CSV table of N, CA and C in Angstrom, one decimal:
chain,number,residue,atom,x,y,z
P,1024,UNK,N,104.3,78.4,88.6
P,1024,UNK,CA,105.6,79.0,88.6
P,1024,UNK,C,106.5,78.1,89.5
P,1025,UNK,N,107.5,77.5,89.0
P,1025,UNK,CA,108.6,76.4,89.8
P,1025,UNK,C,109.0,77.5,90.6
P,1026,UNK,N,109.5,76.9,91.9
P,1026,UNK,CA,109.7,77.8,92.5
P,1026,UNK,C,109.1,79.0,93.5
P,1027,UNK,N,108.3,78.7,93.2
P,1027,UNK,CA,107.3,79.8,93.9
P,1027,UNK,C,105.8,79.4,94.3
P,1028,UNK,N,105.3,79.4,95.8
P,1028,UNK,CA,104.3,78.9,96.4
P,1028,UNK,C,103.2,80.3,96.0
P,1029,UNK,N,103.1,79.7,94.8
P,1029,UNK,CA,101.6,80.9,94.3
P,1029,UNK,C,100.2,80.9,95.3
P,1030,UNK,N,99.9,79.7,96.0
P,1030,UNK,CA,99.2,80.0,96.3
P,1030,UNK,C,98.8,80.7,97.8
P,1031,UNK,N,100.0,80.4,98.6
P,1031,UNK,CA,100.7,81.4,99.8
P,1031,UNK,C,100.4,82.6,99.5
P,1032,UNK,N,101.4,83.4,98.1
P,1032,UNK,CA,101.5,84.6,97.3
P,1032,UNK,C,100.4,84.9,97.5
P,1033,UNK,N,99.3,84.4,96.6
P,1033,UNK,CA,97.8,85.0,96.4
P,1033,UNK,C,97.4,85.2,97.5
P,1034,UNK,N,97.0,84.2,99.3
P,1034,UNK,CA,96.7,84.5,100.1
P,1034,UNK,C,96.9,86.2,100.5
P,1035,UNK,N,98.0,85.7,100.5
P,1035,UNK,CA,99.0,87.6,101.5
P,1035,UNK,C,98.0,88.6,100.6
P,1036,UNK,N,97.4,88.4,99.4
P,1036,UNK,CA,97.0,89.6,98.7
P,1036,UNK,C,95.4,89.6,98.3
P,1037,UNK,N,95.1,88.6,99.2
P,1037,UNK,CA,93.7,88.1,99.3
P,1037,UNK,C,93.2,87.6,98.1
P,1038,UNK,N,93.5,87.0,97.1
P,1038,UNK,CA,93.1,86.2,95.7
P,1038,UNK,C,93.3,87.6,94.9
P,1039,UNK,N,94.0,88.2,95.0
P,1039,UNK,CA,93.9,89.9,94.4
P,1039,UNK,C,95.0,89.5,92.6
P,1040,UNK,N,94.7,88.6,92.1
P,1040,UNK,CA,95.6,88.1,90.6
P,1040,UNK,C,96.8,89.4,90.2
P,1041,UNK,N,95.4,90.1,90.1
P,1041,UNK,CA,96.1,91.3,89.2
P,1041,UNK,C,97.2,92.3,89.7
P,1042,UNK,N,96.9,92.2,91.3
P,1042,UNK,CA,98.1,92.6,92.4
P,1042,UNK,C,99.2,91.8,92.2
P,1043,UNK,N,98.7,91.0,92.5
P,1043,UNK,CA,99.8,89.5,92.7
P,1043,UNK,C,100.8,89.3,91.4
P,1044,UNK,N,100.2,89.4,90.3
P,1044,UNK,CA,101.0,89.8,89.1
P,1044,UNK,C,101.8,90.6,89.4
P,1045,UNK,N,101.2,91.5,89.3
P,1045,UNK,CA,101.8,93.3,90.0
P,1045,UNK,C,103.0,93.2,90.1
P,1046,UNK,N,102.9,92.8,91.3
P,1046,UNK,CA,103.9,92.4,92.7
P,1046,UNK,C,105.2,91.7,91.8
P,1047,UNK,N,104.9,90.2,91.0
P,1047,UNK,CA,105.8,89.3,90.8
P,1047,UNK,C,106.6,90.2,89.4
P,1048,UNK,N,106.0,90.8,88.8
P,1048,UNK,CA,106.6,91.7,87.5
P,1048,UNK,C,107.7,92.8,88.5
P,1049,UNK,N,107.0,93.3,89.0
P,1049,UNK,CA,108.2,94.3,90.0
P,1049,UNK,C,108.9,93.7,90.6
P,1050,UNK,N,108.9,92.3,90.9
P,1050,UNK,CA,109.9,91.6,91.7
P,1050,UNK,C,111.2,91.5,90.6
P,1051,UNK,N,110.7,91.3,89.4
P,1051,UNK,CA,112.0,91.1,88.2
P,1051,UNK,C,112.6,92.3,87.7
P,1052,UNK,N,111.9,93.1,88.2
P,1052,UNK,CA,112.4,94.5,87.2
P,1052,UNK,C,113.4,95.1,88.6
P,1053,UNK,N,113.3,94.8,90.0
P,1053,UNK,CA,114.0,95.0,91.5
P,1053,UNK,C,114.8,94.2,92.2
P,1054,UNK,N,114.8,93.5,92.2
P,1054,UNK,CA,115.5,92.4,92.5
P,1054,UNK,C,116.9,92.5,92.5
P,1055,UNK,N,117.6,91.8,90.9
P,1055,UNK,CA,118.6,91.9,90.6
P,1055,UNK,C,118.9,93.1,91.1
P,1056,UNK,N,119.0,94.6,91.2
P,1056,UNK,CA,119.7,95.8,91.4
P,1056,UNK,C,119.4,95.5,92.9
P,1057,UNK,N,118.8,95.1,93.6
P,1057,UNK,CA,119.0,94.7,95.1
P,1057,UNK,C,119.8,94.0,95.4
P,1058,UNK,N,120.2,93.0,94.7
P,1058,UNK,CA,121.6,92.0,94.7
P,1058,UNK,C,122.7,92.6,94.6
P,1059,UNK,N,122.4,93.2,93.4
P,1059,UNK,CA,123.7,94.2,93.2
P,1059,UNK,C,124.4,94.9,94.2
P,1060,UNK,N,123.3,95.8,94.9
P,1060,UNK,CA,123.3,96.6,96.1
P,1060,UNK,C,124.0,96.1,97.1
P,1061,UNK,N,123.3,94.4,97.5
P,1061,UNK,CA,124.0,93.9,98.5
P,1061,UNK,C,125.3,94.0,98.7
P,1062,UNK,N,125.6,93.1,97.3
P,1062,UNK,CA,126.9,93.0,96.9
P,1062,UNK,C,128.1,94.5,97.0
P,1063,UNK,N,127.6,95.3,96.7
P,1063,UNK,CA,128.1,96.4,96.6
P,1063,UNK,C,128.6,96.9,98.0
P,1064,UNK,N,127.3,97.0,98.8
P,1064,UNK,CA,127.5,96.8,99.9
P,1064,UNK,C,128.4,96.1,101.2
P,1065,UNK,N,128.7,94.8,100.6
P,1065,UNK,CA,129.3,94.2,101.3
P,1065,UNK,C,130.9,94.3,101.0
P,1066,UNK,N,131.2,94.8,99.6
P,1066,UNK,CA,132.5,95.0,99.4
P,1066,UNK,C,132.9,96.0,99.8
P,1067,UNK,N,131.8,97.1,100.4
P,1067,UNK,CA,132.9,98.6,100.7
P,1067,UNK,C,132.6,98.2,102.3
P,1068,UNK,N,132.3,97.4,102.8
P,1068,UNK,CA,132.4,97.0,104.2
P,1068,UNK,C,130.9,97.6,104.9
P,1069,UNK,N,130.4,97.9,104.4
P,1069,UNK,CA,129.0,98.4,104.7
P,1069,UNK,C,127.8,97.4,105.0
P,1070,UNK,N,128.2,97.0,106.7
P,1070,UNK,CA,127.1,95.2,106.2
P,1070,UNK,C,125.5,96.6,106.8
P,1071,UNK,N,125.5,97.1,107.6
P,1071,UNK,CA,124.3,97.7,108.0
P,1071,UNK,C,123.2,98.0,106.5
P,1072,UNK,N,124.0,98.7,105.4
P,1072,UNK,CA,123.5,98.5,104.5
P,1072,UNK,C,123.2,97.6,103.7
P,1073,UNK,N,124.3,96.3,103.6
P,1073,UNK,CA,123.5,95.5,102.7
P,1073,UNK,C,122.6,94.6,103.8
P,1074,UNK,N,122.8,94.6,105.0
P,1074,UNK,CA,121.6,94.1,105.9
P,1074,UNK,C,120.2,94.4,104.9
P,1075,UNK,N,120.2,95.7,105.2
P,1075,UNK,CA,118.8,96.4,104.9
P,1075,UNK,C,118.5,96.0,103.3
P,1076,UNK,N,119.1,95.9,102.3
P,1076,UNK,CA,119.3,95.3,101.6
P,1076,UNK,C,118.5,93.7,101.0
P,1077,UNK,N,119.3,92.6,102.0
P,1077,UNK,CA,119.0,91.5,102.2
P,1077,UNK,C,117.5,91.6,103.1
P,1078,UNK,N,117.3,92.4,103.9
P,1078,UNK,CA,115.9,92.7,104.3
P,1078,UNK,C,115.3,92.8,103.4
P,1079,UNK,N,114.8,93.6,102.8
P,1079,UNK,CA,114.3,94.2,101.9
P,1079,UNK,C,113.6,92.6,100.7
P,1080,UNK,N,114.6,92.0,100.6
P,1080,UNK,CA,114.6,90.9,99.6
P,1080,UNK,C,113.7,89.9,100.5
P,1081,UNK,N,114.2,89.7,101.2
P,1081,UNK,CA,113.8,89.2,102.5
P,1081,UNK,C,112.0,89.1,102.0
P,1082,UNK,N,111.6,90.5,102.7
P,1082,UNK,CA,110.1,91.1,103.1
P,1082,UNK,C,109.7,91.0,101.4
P,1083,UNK,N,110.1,91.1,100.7
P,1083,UNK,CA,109.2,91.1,99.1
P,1083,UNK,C,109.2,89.5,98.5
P,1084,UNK,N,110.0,88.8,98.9
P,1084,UNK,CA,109.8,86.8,98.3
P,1084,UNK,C,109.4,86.5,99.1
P,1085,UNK,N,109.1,87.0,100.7
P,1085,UNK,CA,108.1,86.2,101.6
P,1085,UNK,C,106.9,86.4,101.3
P,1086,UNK,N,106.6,87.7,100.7
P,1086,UNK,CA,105.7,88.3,100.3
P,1086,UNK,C,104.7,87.3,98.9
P,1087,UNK,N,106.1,87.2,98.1
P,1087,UNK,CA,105.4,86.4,97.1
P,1087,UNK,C,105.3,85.0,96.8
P,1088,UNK,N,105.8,84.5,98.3
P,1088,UNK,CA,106.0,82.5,98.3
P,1088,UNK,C,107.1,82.3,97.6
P,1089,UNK,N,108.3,82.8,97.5
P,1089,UNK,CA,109.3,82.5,97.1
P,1089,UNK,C,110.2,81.7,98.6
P,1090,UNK,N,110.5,80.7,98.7
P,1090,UNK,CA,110.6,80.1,100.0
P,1090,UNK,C,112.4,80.6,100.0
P,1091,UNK,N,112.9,79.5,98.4
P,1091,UNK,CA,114.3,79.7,98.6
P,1091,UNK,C,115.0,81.0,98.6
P,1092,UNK,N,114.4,81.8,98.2
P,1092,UNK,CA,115.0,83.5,98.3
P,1092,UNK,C,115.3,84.0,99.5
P,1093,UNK,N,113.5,83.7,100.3
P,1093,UNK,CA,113.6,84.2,101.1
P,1093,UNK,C,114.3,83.7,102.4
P,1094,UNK,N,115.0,82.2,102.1
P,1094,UNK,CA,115.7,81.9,103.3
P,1094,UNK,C,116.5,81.9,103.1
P,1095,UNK,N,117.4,82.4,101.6
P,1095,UNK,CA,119.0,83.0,101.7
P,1095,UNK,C,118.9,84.3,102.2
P,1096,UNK,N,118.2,85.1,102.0
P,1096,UNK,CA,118.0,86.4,102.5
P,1096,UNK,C,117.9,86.7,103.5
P,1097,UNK,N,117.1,86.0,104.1
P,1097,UNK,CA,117.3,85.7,106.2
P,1097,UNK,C,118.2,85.2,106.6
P,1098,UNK,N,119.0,84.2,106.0
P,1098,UNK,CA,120.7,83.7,106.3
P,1098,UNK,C,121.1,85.2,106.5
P,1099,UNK,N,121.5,86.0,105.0
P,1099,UNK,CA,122.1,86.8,104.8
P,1099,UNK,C,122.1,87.9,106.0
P,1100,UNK,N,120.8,88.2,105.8
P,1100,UNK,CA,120.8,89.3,107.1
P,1100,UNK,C,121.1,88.9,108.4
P,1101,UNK,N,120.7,87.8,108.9
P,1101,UNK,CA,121.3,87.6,109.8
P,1101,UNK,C,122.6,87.8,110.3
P,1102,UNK,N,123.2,86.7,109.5
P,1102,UNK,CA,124.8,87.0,109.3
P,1102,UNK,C,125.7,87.8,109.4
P,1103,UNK,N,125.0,89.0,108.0
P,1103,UNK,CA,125.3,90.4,108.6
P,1103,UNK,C,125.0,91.4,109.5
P,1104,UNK,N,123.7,91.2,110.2
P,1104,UNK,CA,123.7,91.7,111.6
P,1104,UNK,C,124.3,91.1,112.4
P,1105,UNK,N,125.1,89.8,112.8
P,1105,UNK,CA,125.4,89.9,114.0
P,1105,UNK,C,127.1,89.8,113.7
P,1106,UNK,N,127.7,90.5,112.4
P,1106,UNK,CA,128.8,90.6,112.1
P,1106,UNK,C,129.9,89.3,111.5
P,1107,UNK,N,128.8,88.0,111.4
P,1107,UNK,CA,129.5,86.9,110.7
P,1107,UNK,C,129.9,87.4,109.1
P,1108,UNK,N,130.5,86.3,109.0
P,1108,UNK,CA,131.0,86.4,108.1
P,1108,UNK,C,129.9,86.0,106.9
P,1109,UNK,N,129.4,86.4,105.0
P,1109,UNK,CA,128.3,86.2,104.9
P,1109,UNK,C,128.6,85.0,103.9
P,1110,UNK,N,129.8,84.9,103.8
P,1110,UNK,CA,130.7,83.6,103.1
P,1110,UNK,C,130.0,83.4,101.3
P,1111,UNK,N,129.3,82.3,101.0
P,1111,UNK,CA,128.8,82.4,99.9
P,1111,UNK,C,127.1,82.8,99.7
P,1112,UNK,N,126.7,83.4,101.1
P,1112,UNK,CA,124.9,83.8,100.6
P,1112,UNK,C,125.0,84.8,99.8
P,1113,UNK,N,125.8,85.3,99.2
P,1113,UNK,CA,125.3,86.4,98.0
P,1113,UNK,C,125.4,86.1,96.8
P,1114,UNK,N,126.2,84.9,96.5
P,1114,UNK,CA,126.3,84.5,95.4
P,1114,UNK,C,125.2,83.3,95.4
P,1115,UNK,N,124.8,82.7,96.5
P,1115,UNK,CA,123.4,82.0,96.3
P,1115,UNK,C,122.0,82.9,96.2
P,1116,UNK,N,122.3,84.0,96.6
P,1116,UNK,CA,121.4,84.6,96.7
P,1116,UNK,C,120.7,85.3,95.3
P,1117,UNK,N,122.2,85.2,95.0
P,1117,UNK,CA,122.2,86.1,92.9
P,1117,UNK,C,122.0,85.0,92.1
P,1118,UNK,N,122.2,83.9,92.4
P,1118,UNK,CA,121.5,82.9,91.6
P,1118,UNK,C,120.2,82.3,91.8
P,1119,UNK,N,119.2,82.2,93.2
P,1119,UNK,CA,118.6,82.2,93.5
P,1119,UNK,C,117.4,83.1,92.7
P,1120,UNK,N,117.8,84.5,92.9
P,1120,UNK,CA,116.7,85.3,92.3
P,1120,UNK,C,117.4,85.6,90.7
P,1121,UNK,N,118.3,85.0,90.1
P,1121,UNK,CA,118.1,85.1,88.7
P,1121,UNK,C,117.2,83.7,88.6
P,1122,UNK,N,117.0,82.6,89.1
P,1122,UNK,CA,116.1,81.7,88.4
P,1122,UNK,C,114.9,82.1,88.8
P,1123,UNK,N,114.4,82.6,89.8
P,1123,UNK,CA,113.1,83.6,90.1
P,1123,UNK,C,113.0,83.8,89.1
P,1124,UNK,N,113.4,85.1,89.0
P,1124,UNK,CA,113.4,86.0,88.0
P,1124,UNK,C,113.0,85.5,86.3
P,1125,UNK,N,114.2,84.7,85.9
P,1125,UNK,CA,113.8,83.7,85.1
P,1125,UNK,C,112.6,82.7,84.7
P,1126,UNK,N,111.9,82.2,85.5
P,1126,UNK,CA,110.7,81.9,85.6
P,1126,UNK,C,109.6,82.8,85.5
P,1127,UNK,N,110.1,83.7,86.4
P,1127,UNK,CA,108.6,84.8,86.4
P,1127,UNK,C,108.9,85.2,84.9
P,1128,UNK,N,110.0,85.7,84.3
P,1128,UNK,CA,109.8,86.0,83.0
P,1128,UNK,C,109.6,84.9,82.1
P,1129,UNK,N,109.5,84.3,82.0
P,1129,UNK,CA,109.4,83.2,81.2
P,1129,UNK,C,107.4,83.0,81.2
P,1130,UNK,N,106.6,83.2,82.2
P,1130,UNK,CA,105.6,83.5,82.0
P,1130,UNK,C,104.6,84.4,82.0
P,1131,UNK,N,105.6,85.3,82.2
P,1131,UNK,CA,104.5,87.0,81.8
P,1131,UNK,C,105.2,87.8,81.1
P,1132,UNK,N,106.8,87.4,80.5
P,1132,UNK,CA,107.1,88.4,79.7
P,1132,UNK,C,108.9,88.5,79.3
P,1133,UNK,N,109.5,89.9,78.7
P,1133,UNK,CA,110.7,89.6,79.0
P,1133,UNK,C,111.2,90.4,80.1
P,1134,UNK,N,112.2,90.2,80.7
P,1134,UNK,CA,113.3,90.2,81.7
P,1134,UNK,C,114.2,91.6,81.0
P,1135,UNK,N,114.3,92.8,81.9
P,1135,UNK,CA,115.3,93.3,81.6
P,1135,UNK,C,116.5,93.3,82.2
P,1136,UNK,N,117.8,93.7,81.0
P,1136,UNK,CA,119.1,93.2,81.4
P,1136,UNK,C,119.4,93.4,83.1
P,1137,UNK,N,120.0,92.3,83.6
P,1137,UNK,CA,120.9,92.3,85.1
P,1137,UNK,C,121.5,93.8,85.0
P,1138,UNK,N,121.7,94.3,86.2
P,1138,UNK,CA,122.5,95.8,86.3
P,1138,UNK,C,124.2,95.0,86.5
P,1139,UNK,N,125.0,96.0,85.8
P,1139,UNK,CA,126.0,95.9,85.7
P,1139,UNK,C,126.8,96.8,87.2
């Protein structure tokens, strides 16, 4: 999978495949509506929540060796915890996990529609 350090992934879950699939299928079907969230979040001025948010994303692509996700998402949260400004990490961040996403679907299956 481009993009993603599978074999990191498998470590965290001890060679466990069928987890590790698990895991990467739920990553596509959560993700995008966690973006959303962010986003949502950060426009009604709510960074505490989309902090937790960008956490959240954070702790699930470290989880799966997703390196670039998870280091817009540690920008992100940062940023928003210490009240910076989050400038363009959310829009890298929505691109970032649609090509995730994209790949993961592209080899186990289809992708359901982005949340509006």
């Amino acid at each position: 999978l481009r993009g993603i350090d599978t074999d990191a992934g498998l470590s965290i879950f001890v060679g466990d495949v069928a987890r590790y699939r698990h895991w990467l299928t739920n990553f596509i079907e959560e993700a995008p509506a966690l973006v959303l969230l962010v986003r949502q979040a950060i426009a009604a001025g709510d960074s505490e929540q989309a902090g937790l948010h960008a956490h959240t994303l954070k702790g699930r692509s470290g989880m799966l060796g997703m390196a670039e996700v998870h280091a817009i998402a540690a920008a992100l949260e940062a940023a928003l915890d210490k009240g910076e400004p989050a400038d363009a990490l959310p829009d890298s961040l929505a691109q970032a996990v649609d090509l995730i996403c994209n790949e993961i679907s592209s080899v186990f299956g289809t992708r359901k529609a982005p949340p509006e």
